Amino acid sequence: MKRANIFYMLFVAALVLILTAGIALGIKGQEEWDILINDTDLSAPVLSAESGFYDNPFSLSITSPDNVSIYYTLDGSIPTSDSILYTEPIAISRRGDGENDNIHIQNMQEEWQEAYGEDHTILATVVRAVAIDSRNTCSDIVTATYFVDRDEDRGKLVVSLVADPDDLFGDSGIYVTGKAYDDWYLGEQSGNIPMPNFLQHGMDWERPAVLELFENDSILQQPVGIRIQGASAREYGLKRFSVYSRKKYSGSNWFDIPLFGDWKTHSFALRSGFMNAYIQHLVQDRNIASAESREVVVYLNGAYWYATFAQEKYSGKFFQEQYGVDDDNVIIVKGGGVDSGSAEDHALYFAVYDFLDTHDMSTPEAYQELNRLIDIQSYIDFSCVNIYFGNLDYNENKNSVCWRARKPGSGEYEDGRWRWALYDLDLENLNYGVLEEDINTFTMDTHYAGSAFNTRPLWAALFRNPTFRRQFVVSFMDMVNTDFTVQNAVKAYENWDVSLPWDVRTPEWALHYFPARTESITGYLSEEFGLTGTQASVTLSVSDAEAGHILLNTIVPDLSEGEWKGTYVTDYPITVTAVPDKGYTFAGWQSNLAEELTDKTLTLDIPPEGLQLKAFFEKK
């Protein structure tokens, strides 16, 4: 008994020593165990040059402050004691001209034997180094990316992703079909078809990587998680990535610098489609969530991958940062399924459709009650965008994102109502080389998303209500007169480099498209809503642009140049409100109408000859 106690005490003591030292057991290969000690006292190697762009070749020295052995890799793999032992400086030179400057990937599509595969030229040198002492203690790994004589990418936002090649292209790699599928594909092809790795979703298919961003110099380096992103795009050879900041990688759920504006970012997607980025930027003033984008050039393990867009991803943290709702309290429904939240949250989404089934939506009472379940203005704005641009790949359960706060709170967006977010506008009618200005989005069936827009359940139910019809038509014309004007459309191009190699429409294209599209779609609007009036001008001005402004329906017209002019249908009245700035008071209206107008807020019919209004303000 005493001997057993002694053995037990020795075992406990040894275990304590192991845990105190931070020893972790891991499999080396598949046969032997290797003891790796996570000792934070061992300093990481020091590189003699920082990541970045260099004009000329140079020699890179690596030193260890602890004077221990250094091992490194040049292919993005994680360095171990089996990697290259550092003994002399590494030559860093221009890449892309040598026989080893190429990555070939074969099994990245289901029928990969019939495909050539994908070649990517290595144009940058990636160095990853680790210090390891005589006890096999490993330091943190340092990673750097060097571009030599690559002037064509200077000044652009360059994304360098570095990940172990096995995590990308190995048996369980996320970029390829993978071992399970390949064994089936190359075998007798009997039984169920294993799902290719690149079609998998979730945390199990996220891999660690290092993200580095450059704008001439390195502006960010941070450990991240990456996944393959998209729907049908996953099956293409040139796959896109989602990039996540998480505590498990870097100690933070946010990137270390602002990426898209003066707010924090948790995750972004590398995705194609100029119009998807352009349209969302165009309508940022509306009551719909939109994701900001930036053009980027992407390198993977030093190889040039593609020029594309980095776009914020919708997540609980996105809505926390943008709308002030705690991320744990955010429900996101994408394509009809819960994307962020619990399975029980689905019932809150379907409660909307249950309400439509059990209420007569033509009544004012039902409309008011539904507006307590959803933000109807948000749904209207979302629909206006999809209708105007003829999105052929949308229905209420496809490429549709809505969100809400699970529990009501005191914040503006914590009222428990569903709101909409723009998502995946790649198949709007502009994106595939045909300028279909004349498409009737209301009635056109599409094989991408099923039946016509005007047959979908939420739209069809709301359309029965006269208040909705007025609200929609007025909002649509508000957007036609602001977001979809030629001036706004051309100005939005200031955010994009139209020389980059993607399917981009130029400002010259916008000069033609927007007037033609507005003319055709407002005609179809009149047909769909049975409008019998005409279109007439509304002209607004103020006595002093520094003294106040005017609210018009859902917009704030720009009066900085003296006056603003728009076009509206005469079937529905407009609503205007004079808003004095601090230190001023409202003093009255001047108009082309016969009656005197004295109230701050007016609801007015538009005469066929047009309406002219001027708001006067005076100092208090």
Coordinates of N, CA and C in Angstrom, one line a residue, residues 264-463:
K264 N -14.4 48.8 -36.1 CA -13.7 47.5 -36.0 C -14.3 46.5 -36.9
T265 N -13.4 45.6 -37.4 CA -13.9 44.5 -38.3 C -13.5 43.1 -37.7
H266 N -14.4 42.2 -37.7 CA -14.2 40.9 -37.2 C -13.8 39.9 -38.3
S267 N -14.4 40.0 -39.5 CA -14.2 39.1 -40.6 C -14.5 39.7 -41.9
F268 N -13.9 39.2 -42.9 CA -14.2 39.6 -44.3 C -14.0 38.5 -45.3
A269 N -14.6 38.7 -46.4 CA -14.6 37.6 -47.5 C -13.8 38.2 -48.6
L270 N -13.0 37.4 -49.3 CA -12.4 37.7 -50.5 C -13.3 37.2 -51.6
R271 N -13.9 38.0 -52.3 CA -15.0 37.6 -53.3 C -15.0 38.5 -54.5
S272 N -15.4 38.0 -55.6 CA -15.4 38.7 -56.9 C -16.8 39.4 -57.0
G273 N -16.8 40.2 -58.1 CA -18.1 40.9 -58.5 C -18.1 42.4 -58.1
F274 N -17.7 43.2 -59.1 CA -17.6 44.6 -58.9 C -19.0 45.2 -58.6
M275 N -20.0 44.7 -59.3 CA -21.3 45.3 -59.1 C -21.9 45.0 -57.7
N276 N -21.5 43.9 -57.1 CA -21.9 43.6 -55.8 C -21.3 44.6 -54.8
A277 N -20.1 45.0 -55.0 CA -19.5 46.0 -54.2 C -20.0 47.4 -54.5
Y278 N -20.1 47.7 -55.7 CA -20.5 49.0 -56.2 C -22.0 49.4 -55.7
I279 N -22.9 48.5 -55.9 CA -24.3 48.7 -55.5 C -24.4 49.0 -54.0
Q280 N -23.7 48.1 -53.2 CA -23.9 48.3 -51.8 C -23.3 49.6 -51.3
H281 N -22.3 50.1 -52.0 CA -21.7 51.4 -51.7 C -22.7 52.5 -52.1
L282 N -23.4 52.3 -53.2 CA -24.2 53.3 -53.7 C -25.4 53.7 -52.8
V283 N -25.9 52.7 -52.0 CA -27.1 52.9 -51.3 C -26.9 52.9 -49.8
Q284 N -25.7 53.3 -49.3 CA -25.4 53.3 -47.9 C -26.3 54.2 -47.1
D285 N -27.0 55.1 -47.7 CA -27.9 56.0 -46.9 C -29.2 55.4 -46.6
R286 N -29.5 54.2 -47.1 CA -30.8 53.6 -46.9 C -30.9 52.8 -45.6
N287 N -32.2 52.4 -45.3 CA -32.4 51.6 -44.1 C -32.2 50.1 -44.3
I288 N -31.0 49.8 -44.8 CA -30.6 48.4 -45.1 C -29.1 48.3 -44.7
A289 N -28.8 47.2 -44.2 CA -27.4 46.9 -43.9 C -26.6 46.7 -45.2
S290 N -25.4 47.2 -45.3 CA -24.6 46.9 -46.5 C -23.2 46.7 -46.0
A291 N -22.4 45.9 -46.8 CA -21.1 45.6 -46.4 C -20.1 46.3 -47.3
E292 N -19.2 47.1 -46.6 CA -18.2 47.8 -47.4 C -17.2 46.9 -48.0
S293 N -16.6 47.4 -49.1 CA -15.6 46.6 -49.9 C -14.4 47.4 -50.2
R294 N -13.3 46.7 -50.5 CA -12.1 47.4 -51.0 C -11.4 46.4 -52.0
E295 N -10.8 47.1 -53.0 CA -10.1 46.2 -54.0 C -8.8 45.7 -53.4
V296 N -8.5 44.5 -53.7 CA -7.3 43.9 -53.1 C -6.6 43.0 -54.2
V297 N -5.3 42.8 -54.0 CA -4.5 41.9 -54.8 C -4.1 40.8 -53.8
V298 N -4.4 39.5 -54.1 CA -4.2 38.4 -53.1 C -3.1 37.5 -53.5
Y299 N -2.2 37.3 -52.5 CA -1.1 36.3 -52.6 C -1.4 35.2 -51.6
L300 N -1.1 34.0 -52.0 CA -1.2 32.8 -51.1 C 0.1 32.1 -51.1
N301 N 0.7 32.0 -49.9 CA 2.1 31.5 -49.8 C 3.0 32.0 -50.8
G302 N 2.9 33.3 -51.1 CA 3.9 33.9 -52.0 C 3.4 33.9 -53.5
A303 N 2.4 33.1 -53.8 CA 2.0 33.0 -55.2 C 0.9 33.9 -55.5
Y304 N 0.9 34.6 -56.6 CA -0.2 35.5 -57.0 C -1.4 34.6 -57.2
W305 N -2.5 35.1 -56.6 CA -3.8 34.3 -56.7 C -4.8 35.0 -57.6
Y306 N -5.1 36.2 -57.2 CA -6.1 37.0 -58.0 C -6.2 38.4 -57.5
A307 N -6.8 39.3 -58.3 CA -7.3 40.6 -57.9 C -8.8 40.5 -57.7
T308 N -9.2 41.0 -56.5 CA -10.6 40.8 -56.2 C -11.0 41.8 -55.2
F309 N -12.1 41.6 -54.4 CA -12.5 42.5 -53.4 C -12.5 41.8 -52.0
A310 N -12.1 42.6 -51.1 CA -12.3 42.2 -49.7 C -13.6 42.9 -49.2
Q311 N -14.5 42.1 -48.7 CA -15.8 42.7 -48.3 C -16.1 42.2 -46.9
E312 N -16.6 43.1 -46.0 CA -17.0 42.8 -44.7 C -18.0 41.6 -44.7
K313 N -17.9 40.7 -43.7 CA -18.9 39.7 -43.6 C -19.9 40.0 -42.5
Y314 N -21.2 39.6 -42.8 CA -22.2 39.8 -41.8 C -22.0 38.8 -40.7
S315 N -22.0 39.3 -39.5 CA -21.9 38.4 -38.3 C -22.5 39.1 -37.1
G316 N -22.6 38.4 -36.0 CA -23.1 39.1 -34.8 C -22.2 40.3 -34.4
K317 N -20.9 40.1 -34.6 CA -20.0 41.2 -34.3 C -20.1 42.4 -35.3
F318 N -20.5 42.1 -36.6 CA -20.7 43.2 -37.5 C -21.9 44.1 -37.0
F319 N -23.0 43.4 -36.6 CA -24.2 44.2 -36.2 C -23.9 44.8 -34.8
Q320 N -23.1 44.2 -34.0 CA -22.7 44.9 -32.8 C -22.0 46.2 -33.0
E321 N -21.0 46.1 -33.9 CA -20.2 47.3 -34.2 C -21.0 48.4 -35.0
Q322 N -21.9 48.0 -35.9 CA -22.6 48.9 -36.8 C -23.9 49.4 -36.1
Y323 N -24.5 48.6 -35.3 CA -25.9 48.9 -34.8 C -26.0 48.9 -33.3
G324 N -25.0 48.6 -32.6 CA -25.0 48.7 -31.2 C -25.8 47.6 -30.5
V325 N -26.0 46.4 -31.1 CA -26.7 45.3 -30.5 C -25.6 44.3 -30.1
D326 N -25.6 43.8 -28.9 CA -24.6 42.9 -28.5 C -24.6 41.6 -29.4
D327 N -23.4 41.1 -29.7 CA -23.4 40.1 -30.7 C -24.1 38.8 -30.2
D328 N -24.1 38.6 -28.9 CA -24.8 37.4 -28.4 C -26.3 37.5 -28.5
N329 N -26.8 38.7 -28.8 CA -28.2 39.0 -28.9 C -28.7 39.2 -30.3
V330 N -27.8 38.9 -31.3 CA -28.1 39.0 -32.7 C -28.5 37.7 -33.3
I331 N -29.6 37.7 -34.0 CA -30.0 36.6 -34.9 C -29.8 37.0 -36.3
I332 N -29.2 36.2 -37.1 CA -29.1 36.4 -38.5 C -29.7 35.2 -39.3
V333 N -30.6 35.5 -40.2 CA -31.1 34.5 -41.1 C -30.7 34.7 -42.5
K334 N -30.0 33.8 -43.1 CA -29.5 33.9 -44.4 C -30.1 32.7 -45.3
G335 N -30.7 33.1 -46.4 CA -31.3 32.1 -47.2 C -32.4 31.3 -46.6
G336 N -33.1 31.9 -45.6 CA -34.2 31.2 -44.9 C -33.7 30.4 -43.7
G337 N -32.4 30.2 -43.5 CA -31.9 29.4 -42.4 C -31.1 30.3 -41.4
V338 N -31.1 29.9 -40.1 CA -30.4 30.6 -39.1 C -28.9 30.5 -39.4
D339 N -28.2 31.7 -39.6 CA -26.8 31.7 -39.8 C -26.0 32.1 -38.6
S340 N -26.7 32.8 -37.7 CA -26.1 33.2 -36.4 C -27.2 33.2 -35.4
G341 N -27.1 32.3 -34.4 CA -28.1 32.2 -33.4 C -28.3 30.7 -33.1
S342 N -29.5 30.3 -32.6 CA -29.8 29.0 -32.2 C -30.9 28.4 -33.1
A343 N -31.1 27.1 -33.1 CA -32.2 26.5 -33.9 C -33.6 27.1 -33.4
E344 N -33.7 27.4 -32.1 CA -35.0 28.0 -31.6 C -35.3 29.3 -32.2
D345 N -34.2 30.0 -32.7 CA -34.5 31.4 -33.2 C -35.2 31.3 -34.6
H346 N -35.2 30.1 -35.2 CA -35.9 30.0 -36.5 C -37.4 30.3 -36.3
A347 N -37.9 30.0 -35.2 CA -39.4 30.2 -34.9 C -39.7 31.7 -35.0
L348 N -38.8 32.5 -34.6 CA -39.0 34.0 -34.6 C -39.1 34.5 -36.0
Y349 N -38.3 33.8 -36.9 CA -38.4 34.2 -38.3 C -39.7 33.7 -39.0
F350 N -40.0 32.5 -38.7 CA -41.3 31.9 -39.3 C -42.5 32.5 -38.7
A351 N -42.4 33.2 -37.6 CA -43.6 33.9 -37.0 C -44.1 35.0 -37.9
V352 N -43.2 35.5 -38.7 CA -43.6 36.5 -39.7 C -44.5 35.9 -40.7
Y353 N -44.2 34.7 -41.3 CA -45.0 34.1 -42.3 C -46.3 33.5 -41.7
D354 N -46.2 33.1 -40.4 CA -47.4 32.6 -39.8 C -48.4 33.8 -39.6
F355 N -47.9 35.0 -39.4 CA -48.7 36.1 -39.2 C -49.4 36.4 -40.6
L356 N -48.6 36.3 -41.7 CA -49.2 36.6 -43.0 C -50.3 35.6 -43.3
D357 N -50.2 34.4 -42.9 CA -51.2 33.3 -43.2 C -52.5 33.5 -42.4
T358 N -52.4 34.3 -41.3 CA -53.5 34.3 -40.4 C -54.2 35.7 -40.3
H359 N -53.7 36.7 -41.1 CA -54.2 38.0 -41.0 C -54.5 38.6 -42.4
D360 N -55.5 39.4 -42.5 CA -55.8 40.1 -43.7 C -54.9 41.3 -43.9
M361 N -53.9 41.2 -44.7 CA -52.9 42.3 -44.8 C -53.4 43.5 -45.5
S362 N -54.6 43.5 -46.0 CA -55.2 44.7 -46.6 C -55.7 45.7 -45.6
T363 N -55.8 45.3 -44.3 CA -56.3 46.2 -43.2 C -55.2 47.0 -42.6
P364 N -55.5 48.2 -42.1 CA -54.5 49.1 -41.4 C -54.0 48.4 -40.2
E365 N -54.9 47.7 -39.5 CA -54.5 47.1 -38.2 C -53.4 46.0 -38.4
A366 N -53.6 45.2 -39.5 CA -52.6 44.1 -39.7 C -51.3 44.7 -40.2
Y367 N -51.4 45.8 -40.9 CA -50.1 46.4 -41.4 C -49.4 47.0 -40.2
Q368 N -50.0 47.6 -39.3 CA -49.4 48.2 -38.1 C -48.8 47.1 -37.3
E369 N -49.5 46.0 -37.1 CA -49.0 44.9 -36.3 C -47.8 44.2 -37.0
L370 N -47.8 44.1 -38.3 CA -46.7 43.5 -39.0 C -45.5 44.4 -38.8
N371 N -45.7 45.7 -38.8 CA -44.6 46.6 -38.6 C -43.9 46.5 -37.3
R372 N -44.6 45.8 -36.3 CA -44.0 45.5 -35.0 C -43.1 44.2 -35.1
L373 N -43.3 43.4 -36.2 CA -42.5 42.2 -36.4 C -41.3 42.5 -37.3
I374 N -41.6 43.3 -38.3 CA -40.5 43.6 -39.3 C -40.4 45.1 -39.4
D375 N -39.3 45.6 -39.8 CA -39.1 47.0 -40.2 C -39.5 47.1 -41.7
I376 N -40.7 47.5 -41.9 CA -41.3 47.5 -43.3 C -40.5 48.4 -44.2
Q377 N -40.0 49.5 -43.7 CA -39.2 50.4 -44.5 C -37.9 49.8 -44.9
S378 N -37.3 49.0 -44.0 CA -36.1 48.2 -44.4 C -36.4 47.2 -45.5
Y379 N -37.5 46.5 -45.4 CA -37.9 45.6 -46.5 C -38.1 46.3 -47.8
I380 N -38.7 47.5 -47.7 CA -39.0 48.3 -48.9 C -37.7 48.7 -49.6
D381 N -36.7 49.2 -48.8 CA -35.5 49.7 -49.3 C -34.7 48.5 -50.0
F382 N -34.7 47.3 -49.3 CA -34.1 46.1 -49.8 C -34.7 45.7 -51.1
S383 N -36.0 45.8 -51.2 CA -36.7 45.4 -52.4 C -36.5 46.4 -53.6
C384 N -36.4 47.7 -53.2 CA -36.1 48.7 -54.2 C -34.8 48.5 -54.9
V385 N -33.8 48.1 -54.2 CA -32.5 47.9 -54.7 C -32.5 46.7 -55.7
N386 N -33.1 45.6 -55.2 CA -33.1 44.4 -56.0 C -34.0 44.6 -57.3
I387 N -35.0 45.3 -57.2 CA -35.9 45.5 -58.4 C -35.2 46.5 -59.3
Y388 N -34.6 47.6 -58.8 CA -34.0 48.5 -59.8 C -32.9 47.9 -60.6
F389 N -32.1 47.1 -59.9 CA -31.0 46.5 -60.6 C -31.3 45.1 -61.2
G390 N -32.5 44.7 -61.1 CA -32.9 43.4 -61.8 C -32.2 42.2 -61.3
N391 N -32.1 42.1 -59.9 CA -31.4 40.9 -59.4 C -32.1 39.6 -59.7
L392 N -31.5 38.8 -60.5 CA -32.1 37.5 -61.0 C -31.8 36.4 -60.1
D393 N -31.1 36.6 -59.0 CA -30.7 35.5 -58.1 C -31.2 35.7 -56.7
Y394 N -32.3 36.3 -56.5 CA -32.9 36.6 -55.2 C -34.3 36.1 -55.1
N395 N -34.6 35.5 -54.0 CA -36.0 35.4 -53.5 C -35.9 35.4 -51.9
E396 N -37.1 35.3 -51.3 CA -37.1 35.4 -49.9 C -36.3 34.4 -49.1
N397 N -35.9 33.3 -49.8 CA -35.1 32.2 -49.1 C -33.9 32.0 -49.9
K398 N -33.4 32.9 -50.7 CA -32.2 32.8 -51.4 C -31.5 34.1 -51.6
N399 N -30.2 34.2 -51.1 CA -29.5 35.4 -51.2 C -30.2 36.6 -50.5
S400 N -30.9 36.2 -49.4 CA -31.6 37.2 -48.6 C -31.0 37.1 -47.2
V401 N -30.7 38.2 -46.6 CA -30.2 38.2 -45.2 C -31.0 39.2 -44.4
C402 N -31.5 38.7 -43.3 CA -32.2 39.6 -42.4 C -31.7 39.3 -41.0
W403 N -31.9 40.3 -40.1 CA -31.4 40.1 -38.7 C -32.3 40.9 -37.7
R404 N -32.2 40.6 -36.5 CA -32.9 41.2 -35.4 C -32.2 41.0 -34.1
A405 N -32.6 41.8 -33.1 CA -32.1 41.5 -31.7 C -33.1 40.5 -31.1
R406 N -32.5 39.5 -30.5 CA -33.4 38.4 -29.9 C -34.2 39.0 -28.8
K407 N -33.6 39.7 -27.9 CA -34.3 40.2 -26.7 C -34.4 41.7 -26.9
P408 N -35.5 42.3 -26.7 CA -35.7 43.8 -26.8 C -34.8 44.5 -25.7
G409 N -34.3 45.7 -26.1 CA -33.6 46.5 -25.2 C -33.9 48.0 -25.4
S410 N -33.1 48.8 -24.9 CA -33.3 50.3 -25.0 C -32.7 50.9 -26.3
G411 N -31.9 50.2 -27.0 CA -31.3 50.7 -28.2 C -32.2 50.9 -29.4
E412 N -31.9 51.7 -30.3 CA -32.7 52.0 -31.5 C -33.0 50.7 -32.2
Y413 N -32.0 49.8 -32.3 CA -32.2 48.6 -33.1 C -32.4 47.3 -32.2
E414 N -32.8 47.6 -31.0 CA -33.1 46.4 -30.1 C -34.6 46.3 -29.9
D415 N -35.4 46.6 -30.9 CA -36.8 46.5 -30.8 C -37.4 45.2 -31.2
G416 N -36.5 44.2 -31.6 CA -37.0 42.9 -32.0 C -37.6 42.8 -33.3
R417 N -37.4 43.8 -34.2 CA -37.9 43.7 -35.5 C -36.9 43.2 -36.5
W418 N -37.3 42.5 -37.5 CA -36.4 42.0 -38.5 C -36.1 43.1 -39.5
R419 N -34.8 43.2 -39.8 CA -34.3 44.2 -40.8 C -33.5 43.4 -41.9
W420 N -33.3 44.1 -43.0 CA -32.7 43.4 -44.1 C -31.3 43.9 -44.4
A421 N -30.5 43.1 -45.1 CA -29.1 43.4 -45.4 C -28.9 43.0 -46.9
L422 N -28.2 43.8 -47.6 CA -27.9 43.5 -49.0 C -26.9 42.4 -49.1
Y423 N -27.0 41.4 -50.0 CA -26.2 40.3 -50.0 C -26.1 39.7 -51.4
D424 N -24.9 39.4 -51.9 CA -24.7 38.6 -53.1 C -25.5 39.2 -54.3
L425 N -25.0 40.3 -54.8 CA -25.7 41.0 -55.9 C -25.0 40.7 -57.2
D426 N -24.4 39.5 -57.3 CA -23.6 39.2 -58.5 C -24.5 38.9 -59.7
L427 N -25.7 38.5 -59.5 CA -26.5 38.2 -60.7 C -27.6 39.2 -61.0
E428 N -27.3 40.5 -60.5 CA -28.1 41.6 -61.0 C -27.9 41.7 -62.5
N429 N -28.7 42.5 -63.2 CA -28.7 42.4 -64.7 C -27.5 43.1 -65.3
L430 N -26.6 43.6 -64.5 CA -25.5 44.3 -65.1 C -24.2 43.5 -65.2
N431 N -24.2 42.4 -64.6 CA -22.9 41.8 -64.2 C -22.4 40.8 -65.3
Y432 N -23.1 40.4 -66.3 CA -22.7 39.4 -67.2 C -22.6 39.9 -68.6
G433 N -22.3 41.2 -68.8 CA -22.0 41.7 -70.1 C -23.2 42.2 -71.0
V434 N -24.4 42.0 -70.5 CA -25.6 42.4 -71.2 C -26.3 43.5 -70.4
L435 N -26.4 44.7 -71.0 CA -27.0 45.8 -70.3 C -28.5 45.8 -70.5
E436 N -29.2 45.0 -69.6 CA -30.6 44.8 -69.8 C -31.4 45.9 -69.0
E437 N -31.3 47.1 -69.6 CA -32.0 48.2 -68.9 C -33.5 48.0 -68.9
D438 N -34.0 47.2 -69.8 CA -35.4 47.1 -70.0 C -36.1 45.9 -69.2
I439 N -35.3 45.3 -68.4 CA -35.9 44.1 -67.7 C -37.0 44.5 -66.8
N440 N -38.1 43.7 -66.7 CA -39.2 44.0 -65.8 C -39.0 43.0 -64.6
T441 N -38.4 43.5 -63.6 CA -38.1 42.7 -62.4 C -39.3 42.2 -61.7
F442 N -40.4 43.0 -61.8 CA -41.6 42.6 -61.1 C -42.2 41.3 -61.6
T443 N -42.1 41.0 -62.9 CA -42.9 39.9 -63.5 C -42.0 38.8 -64.1
M444 N -40.7 39.1 -64.2 CA -39.9 38.1 -64.9 C -39.6 36.9 -64.0
D445 N -39.9 35.7 -64.6 CA -39.4 34.4 -63.9 C -38.0 34.2 -64.2
T446 N -37.3 33.6 -63.3 CA -35.9 33.3 -63.5 C -35.5 31.9 -63.0
H447 N -34.7 31.2 -63.7 CA -34.3 29.9 -63.3 C -33.3 29.9 -62.2
Y448 N -32.8 31.1 -61.9 CA -31.8 31.2 -60.8 C -32.6 31.2 -59.4
A449 N -33.7 31.8 -59.4 CA -34.4 32.0 -58.1 C -35.9 31.7 -58.1
G450 N -36.4 31.0 -59.2 CA -37.7 30.6 -59.2 C -38.7 31.7 -59.7
S451 N -39.8 31.8 -59.2 CA -40.9 32.6 -59.7 C -40.6 34.1 -59.6
A452 N -41.5 34.8 -60.3 CA -41.3 36.3 -60.4 C -41.4 36.9 -59.0
F453 N -40.8 38.1 -58.9 CA -40.7 38.9 -57.7 C -42.1 39.1 -57.1
N454 N -43.1 39.4 -57.9 CA -44.4 39.8 -57.4 C -45.3 38.6 -56.9
T455 N -44.7 37.4 -57.0 CA -45.4 36.2 -56.5 C -44.9 35.8 -55.1
R456 N -43.9 36.4 -54.6 CA -43.2 35.9 -53.4 C -44.1 36.3 -52.2
P457 N -44.1 35.4 -51.2 CA -45.1 35.5 -50.1 C -45.2 36.8 -49.4
L458 N -44.0 37.3 -48.9 CA -44.0 38.6 -48.1 C -44.4 39.7 -49.0
W459 N -43.9 39.8 -50.2 CA -44.2 40.8 -51.2 C -45.7 40.8 -51.5
A460 N -46.2 39.6 -51.9 CA -47.6 39.5 -52.3 C -48.6 39.9 -51.2
A461 N -48.2 39.5 -49.9 CA -49.1 39.9 -48.8 C -49.1 41.4 -48.6
L462 N -47.9 42.0 -48.6 CA -47.8 43.4 -48.4 C -48.5 44.2 -49.5
F463 N -48.4 43.7 -50.7 CA -48.9 44.4 -51.9 C -50.4 44.6 -51.8

